[in-house]
PDB file of C-alpha atoms in Angstrom:
ATOM      1  CA  UNK A   1     -19.491  -4.612  45.656  1.00  0.00           C
ATOM      2  CA  UNK A   2     -16.434  -6.471  44.371  1.00  0.00           C
ATOM      3  CA  UNK A   3     -18.671  -9.041  42.699  1.00  0.00           C
ATOM      4  CA  UNK A   4     -20.586  -6.289  40.918  1.00  0.00           C
ATOM      5  CA  UNK A   5     -17.316  -4.803  39.663  1.00  0.00           C
ATOM      6  CA  UNK A   6     -16.150  -8.154  38.315  1.00  0.00           C
ATOM      7  CA  UNK A   7     -19.536  -8.742  36.716  1.00  0.00           C
ATOM      8  CA  UNK A   8     -19.391  -5.339  35.006  1.00  0.00           C
ATOM      9  CA  UNK A   9     -15.813  -6.017  33.882  1.00  0.00           C
ATOM     10  CA  UNK A  10     -16.736  -9.329  32.279  1.00  0.00           C
ATOM     11  CA  UNK A  11     -19.817  -7.867  30.613  1.00  0.00           C
ATOM     12  CA  UNK A  12     -17.742  -5.020  29.171  1.00  0.00           C
ATOM     13  CA  UNK A  13     -14.932  -7.290  27.998  1.00  0.00           C
ATOM     14  CA  UNK A  14     -17.433  -9.746  26.545  1.00  0.00           C
ATOM     15  CA  UNK A  15     -19.164  -6.957  24.654  1.00  0.00           C
ATOM     16  CA  UNK A  16     -15.861  -5.787  23.181  1.00  0.00           C
ATOM     17  CA  UNK A  17     -14.903  -9.358  22.253  1.00  0.00           C
ATOM     18  CA  UNK A  18     -18.235  -9.971  20.498  1.00  0.00           C
ATOM     19  CA  UNK A  19     -17.996  -6.638  18.666  1.00  0.00           C
ATOM     20  CA  UNK A  20     -14.462  -7.412  17.462  1.00  0.00           C
ATOM     21  CA  UNK A  21     -15.489 -10.907  16.350  1.00  0.00           C
ATOM     22  CA  UNK A  22     -18.383  -9.452  14.330  1.00  0.00           C
ATOM     23  CA  UNK A  23     -16.086  -6.802  12.853  1.00  0.00           C
ATOM     24  CA  UNK A  24     -13.504  -9.392  11.763  1.00  0.00           C
ATOM     25  CA  UNK A  25     -16.220 -11.586  10.252  1.00  0.00           C
ATOM     26  CA  UNK A  26     -17.647  -8.650   8.286  1.00  0.00           C
ATOM     27  CA  UNK A  27     -14.198  -7.701   7.001  1.00  0.00           C
ATOM     28  CA  UNK A  28     -13.483 -11.263   5.872  1.00  0.00           C
ATOM     29  CA  UNK A  29     -16.842 -11.515   4.102  1.00  0.00           C
ATOM     30  CA  UNK A  30     -16.297  -8.166   2.389  1.00  0.00           C
ATOM     31  CA  UNK A  31     -12.863  -9.314   1.260  1.00  0.00           C
ATOM     32  CA  UNK A  32     -14.252 -12.514  -0.247  1.00  0.00           C
ATOM     33  CA  UNK A  33     -17.118 -10.693  -1.957  1.00  0.00           C
ATOM     34  CA  UNK A  34     -14.945  -7.950  -3.488  1.00  0.00           C
ATOM     35  CA  UNK A  35     -11.946 -10.100  -4.442  1.00  0.00           C
ATOM     36  CA  UNK A  36     -13.046 -10.777  -8.066  1.00  0.00           C
ATOM     37  CA  UNK A  37     -13.440  -7.046  -8.704  1.00  0.00           C
ATOM     38  CA  UNK A  38     -10.136  -6.059  -7.133  1.00  0.00           C
ATOM     39  CA  UNK A  39      -8.167  -8.770  -8.962  1.00  0.00           C
ATOM     40  CA  UNK A  40      -9.183  -7.319 -12.324  1.00  0.00           C
ATOM     41  CA  UNK A  41      -8.356  -3.763 -11.234  1.00  0.00           C
ATOM     42  CA  UNK A  42      -5.035  -4.898  -9.766  1.00  0.00           C
ATOM     43  CA  UNK A  43      -4.075  -6.642 -13.010  1.00  0.00           C
ATOM     44  CA  UNK A  44      -5.008  -3.533 -15.017  1.00  0.00           C
ATOM     45  CA  UNK A  45      -2.984  -1.331 -12.677  1.00  0.00           C
ATOM     46  CA  UNK A  46       0.044  -3.635 -12.878  1.00  0.00           C
ATOM     47  CA  UNK A  47      -0.115  -3.573 -16.680  1.00  0.00           C
ATOM     48  CA  UNK A  48      -0.267   0.246 -16.665  1.00  0.00           C
ATOM     49  CA  UNK A  49       2.740   0.422 -14.341  1.00  0.00           C
ATOM     50  CA  UNK A  50       4.748  -1.924 -16.563  1.00  0.00           C
ATOM     51  CA  UNK A  51       3.887   0.120 -19.660  1.00  0.00           C
ATOM     52  CA  UNK A  52       4.871   3.363 -17.912  1.00  0.00           C
ATOM     53  CA  UNK A  53       8.168   1.860 -16.730  1.00  0.00           C
ATOM     54  CA  UNK A  54       8.909   0.599 -20.239  1.00  0.00           C
ATOM     55  CA  UNK A  55       8.144   4.045 -21.700  1.00  0.00           C
ATOM     56  CA  UNK A  56      10.405   5.746 -19.134  1.00  0.00           C
ATOM     57  CA  UNK A  57      13.217   3.305 -19.873  1.00  0.00           C
ATOM     58  CA  UNK A  58      12.910   3.932 -23.613  1.00  0.00           C
ATOM     59  CA  UNK A  59      12.858   7.710 -23.066  1.00  0.00           C
ATOM     60  CA  UNK A  60      15.961   7.624 -20.867  1.00  0.00           C
ATOM     61  CA  UNK A  61      18.068   5.653 -23.351  1.00  0.00           C
ATOM     62  CA  UNK A  62      18.735   8.678 -25.572  1.00  0.00           C
ATOM     63  CA  UNK A  63      19.600  11.054 -22.706  1.00  0.00           C
ATOM     64  CA  UNK A  64      22.618   9.219 -21.303  1.00  0.00           C
ATOM     65  CA  UNK A  65      25.169  11.395 -23.081  1.00  0.00           C
ATOM     66  CA  UNK A  66      23.508  14.611 -21.934  1.00  0.00           C
ATOM     67  CA  UNK A  67      23.251  13.346 -18.367  1.00  0.00           C
ATOM     68  CA  UNK A  68      26.915  12.335 -18.264  1.00  0.00           C
ATOM     69  CA  UNK A  69      27.941  15.726 -19.646  1.00  0.00           C
ATOM     70  CA  UNK A  70      25.819  17.572 -17.090  1.00  0.00           C
ATOM     71  CA  UNK A  71      27.198  15.520 -14.196  1.00  0.00           C
ATOM     72  CA  UNK A  72      30.762  16.013 -15.404  1.00  0.00           C
ATOM     73  CA  UNK A  73      30.232  19.775 -15.693  1.00  0.00           C
ATOM     74  CA  UNK A  74      28.727  19.925 -12.205  1.00  0.00           C
ATOM     75  CA  UNK A  75      31.643  17.992 -10.697  1.00  0.00           C
ATOM     76  CA  UNK A  76      34.156  20.200 -12.492  1.00  0.00           C
ATOM     77  CA  UNK A  77      32.375  23.363 -11.296  1.00  0.00           C
ATOM     78  CA  UNK A  78      32.284  22.032  -7.733  1.00  0.00           C
ATOM     79  CA  UNK A  79      36.029  21.336  -7.717  1.00  0.00           C
ATOM     80  CA  UNK A  80      36.925  24.917  -8.687  1.00  0.00           C
TER      81      UNK A  80
END
C-alpha cells in the first residue's frame, strides 16, 4: 500500500513537472516569435510618451506665476 502511494506521488509530481516544462518552453518560444513586433510597438509607445512629456513641460512653463500665486493665497488663507 505504501509503495502504491509513493508510485502515485511520483507519477503526479512527474506529470506536474512535465506540464510546467512544456509551459515554460511554449512561453519562451512565444516570446522569441513575438519580439520583433513588440520592439516596434515599444519604440512607438516610448516616442509618444516623450512627446507627451515634452508637451506637458512646455504647457507648464507659462503657468508658474499663477501656480505660485495660488499656493501663496492658499497658505495665507490657511494661516488665518
